[in-house]
PDB file of C-alpha atoms in Angstrom:
ATOM      1  CA  MET A   1       7.371   5.944  27.890  1.00  0.00           C
ATOM      2  CA  THR A   2       4.319   5.321  25.676  1.00  0.00           C
ATOM      3  CA  ASP A   3       3.135   1.855  26.621  1.00  0.00           C
ATOM      4  CA  LYS A   4      -0.118   0.459  28.041  1.00  0.00           C
ATOM      5  CA  ASN A   5       0.454   2.348  31.298  1.00  0.00           C
ATOM      6  CA  ASP A   6       0.127   5.721  29.536  1.00  0.00           C
ATOM      7  CA  THR A   7      -2.960   5.018  27.414  1.00  0.00           C
ATOM      8  CA  LEU A   8      -6.562   4.789  28.545  1.00  0.00           C
ATOM      9  CA  PRO A   9      -8.940   2.152  27.190  1.00  0.00           C
ATOM     10  CA  ASP A  10     -11.596   2.994  24.607  1.00  0.00           C
ATOM     11  CA  ARG A  11     -14.268   1.831  27.052  1.00  0.00           C
ATOM     12  CA  LEU A  12     -14.171   1.702  30.855  1.00  0.00           C
ATOM     13  CA  SER A  13     -16.747   0.942  33.541  1.00  0.00           C
ATOM     14  CA  LEU A  14     -16.878   1.432  37.323  1.00  0.00           C
ATOM     15  CA  ASN A  15     -19.029  -1.684  37.765  1.00  0.00           C
ATOM     16  CA  PRO A  16     -16.870  -4.665  38.859  1.00  0.00           C
ATOM     17  CA  LYS A  17     -19.327  -7.048  37.150  1.00  0.00           C
ATOM     18  CA  SER A  18     -18.716  -5.422  33.743  1.00  0.00           C
ATOM     19  CA  GLU A  19     -16.263  -6.882  31.239  1.00  0.00           C
ATOM     20  CA  PHE A  20     -14.937  -3.309  30.792  1.00  0.00           C
ATOM     21  CA  PHE A  21     -13.948  -2.936  34.467  1.00  0.00           C
ATOM     22  CA  ASP A  22     -10.175  -2.414  35.000  1.00  0.00           C
ATOM     23  CA  MET A  23      -9.069  -1.774  38.579  1.00  0.00           C
ATOM     24  CA  GLU A  24      -5.473  -0.901  37.631  1.00  0.00           C
ATOM     25  CA  THR A  25      -6.639   1.878  35.308  1.00  0.00           C
ATOM     26  CA  LEU A  26      -9.183   3.209  37.812  1.00  0.00           C
ATOM     27  CA  GLU A  27      -6.546   3.358  40.566  1.00  0.00           C
ATOM     28  CA  LYS A  28      -4.562   5.837  38.432  1.00  0.00           C
ATOM     29  CA  GLY A  29      -7.470   8.288  38.705  1.00  0.00           C
ATOM     30  CA  VAL A  30      -9.405   8.670  35.461  1.00  0.00           C
ATOM     31  CA  GLY A  31     -11.190  11.950  34.705  1.00  0.00           C
ATOM     32  CA  ILE A  32     -13.722  12.586  31.938  1.00  0.00           C
ATOM     33  CA  LYS A  33     -14.389  15.703  29.897  1.00  0.00           C
ATOM     34  CA  PHE A  34     -17.723  15.454  28.109  1.00  0.00           C
ATOM     35  CA  ASN A  35     -18.433  18.094  25.444  1.00  0.00           C
ATOM     36  CA  GLY A  36     -15.697  20.207  27.045  1.00  0.00           C
ATOM     37  CA  ALA A  37     -17.119  20.062  30.601  1.00  0.00           C
ATOM     38  CA  GLU A  38     -15.648  18.104  33.505  1.00  0.00           C
ATOM     39  CA  LYS A  39     -17.952  15.263  34.651  1.00  0.00           C
ATOM     40  CA  THR A  40     -17.529  13.631  38.061  1.00  0.00           C
ATOM     41  CA  ASN A  41     -20.508  11.238  38.057  1.00  0.00           C
ATOM     42  CA  VAL A  42     -19.603   9.048  35.051  1.00  0.00           C
ATOM     43  CA  GLU A  43     -20.325   5.341  35.580  1.00  0.00           C
ATOM     44  CA  GLU A  44     -19.083   4.163  32.153  1.00  0.00           C
ATOM     45  CA  TYR A  45     -17.729   5.690  28.955  1.00  0.00           C
ATOM     46  CA  CYS A  46     -16.943   4.738  25.343  1.00  0.00           C
ATOM     47  CA  VAL A  47     -14.730   7.057  23.289  1.00  0.00           C
ATOM     48  CA  SER A  48     -15.211   5.414  19.863  1.00  0.00           C
ATOM     49  CA  GLU A  49     -19.022   5.410  20.124  1.00  0.00           C
ATOM     50  CA  GLY A  50     -19.112   8.865  21.780  1.00  0.00           C
ATOM     51  CA  TRP A  51     -21.203   8.271  24.915  1.00  0.00           C
ATOM     52  CA  ILE A  52     -21.090   8.252  28.698  1.00  0.00           C
ATOM     53  CA  ARG A  53     -23.416   6.783  31.311  1.00  0.00           C
ATOM     54  CA  VAL A  54     -24.122   8.979  34.317  1.00  0.00           C
ATOM     55  CA  ALA A  55     -26.059   8.277  37.478  1.00  0.00           C
ATOM     56  CA  ALA A  56     -29.678   9.460  37.293  1.00  0.00           C
ATOM     57  CA  GLY A  57     -30.079  10.996  40.723  1.00  0.00           C
ATOM     58  CA  ARG A  58     -30.154   8.640  43.682  1.00  0.00           C
ATOM     59  CA  SER A  59     -32.439   6.068  42.024  1.00  0.00           C
ATOM     60  CA  LEU A  60     -31.465   2.399  42.192  1.00  0.00           C
ATOM     61  CA  ASP A  61     -32.543  -0.531  40.046  1.00  0.00           C
ATOM     62  CA  ARG A  62     -33.914  -3.756  41.529  1.00  0.00           C
ATOM     63  CA  PHE A  63     -30.362  -5.097  41.974  1.00  0.00           C
ATOM     64  CA  GLY A  64     -29.209  -2.052  43.975  1.00  0.00           C
ATOM     65  CA  ASN A  65     -27.176  -0.532  41.134  1.00  0.00           C
ATOM     66  CA  PRO A  66     -27.536   3.150  40.287  1.00  0.00           C
ATOM     67  CA  MET A  67     -29.947   3.971  37.465  1.00  0.00           C
ATOM     68  CA  THR A  68     -28.039   5.519  34.576  1.00  0.00           C
ATOM     69  CA  VAL A  69     -28.717   7.755  31.600  1.00  0.00           C
ATOM     70  CA  LYS A  70     -26.732   7.446  28.368  1.00  0.00           C
ATOM     71  CA  LEU A  71     -25.554  10.793  26.947  1.00  0.00           C
ATOM     72  CA  SER A  72     -24.004  11.204  23.488  1.00  0.00           C
ATOM     73  CA  GLY A  73     -21.216  13.660  22.673  1.00  0.00           C
ATOM     74  CA  LYS A  74     -17.454  14.135  22.617  1.00  0.00           C
ATOM     75  CA  VAL A  75     -15.734  12.013  25.298  1.00  0.00           C
ATOM     76  CA  GLU A  76     -12.196  12.887  26.442  1.00  0.00           C
ATOM     77  CA  PRO A  77     -10.762  10.635  29.181  1.00  0.00           C
ATOM     78  CA  TYR A  78      -7.548  11.645  30.950  1.00  0.00           C
ATOM     79  CA  ILE A  79      -5.479  10.611  33.941  1.00  0.00           C
ATOM     80  CA  LYS A  80      -6.028  13.017  36.850  1.00  0.00           C
ATOM     81  CA  GLY A  81      -2.914  14.883  37.944  1.00  0.00           C
ATOM     82  CA  ASP A  82      -1.392  14.464  34.468  1.00  0.00           C
ATOM     83  CA  ASP A  83      -1.992  18.108  33.498  1.00  0.00           C
ATOM     84  CA  ALA A  84       1.032  19.013  31.372  1.00  0.00           C
ATOM     85  CA  GLY A  85      -0.228  22.558  30.844  1.00  0.00           C
ATOM     86  CA  SER A  86      -0.792  23.539  34.473  1.00  0.00           C
ATOM     87  CA  PRO A  87       2.077  24.895  36.578  1.00  0.00           C
ATOM     88  CA  GLU A  88       3.288  22.879  39.586  1.00  0.00           C
ATOM     89  CA  ASP A  89       4.101  25.995  41.693  1.00  0.00           C
TER      90      ASP A  89
END
């Protein structure tokens, strides 16, 4: 089945106030590979523009949101547990 349930959006955010927030997609478990390395602290990503936003330490802005840094490179989102190449044994 190759419908909306199998594809990830071009842009996704963890912030519920963002227009790019999608709880249904996040509940599936989205992972990000950035320049070939697994990233676990991604706050937002955009595949077409080639960037991710990651938390900058434990710093918070004046609204209590984590401070972020925008990094440019190759972004590869995937659904966690959907590893076709890894054995299930």
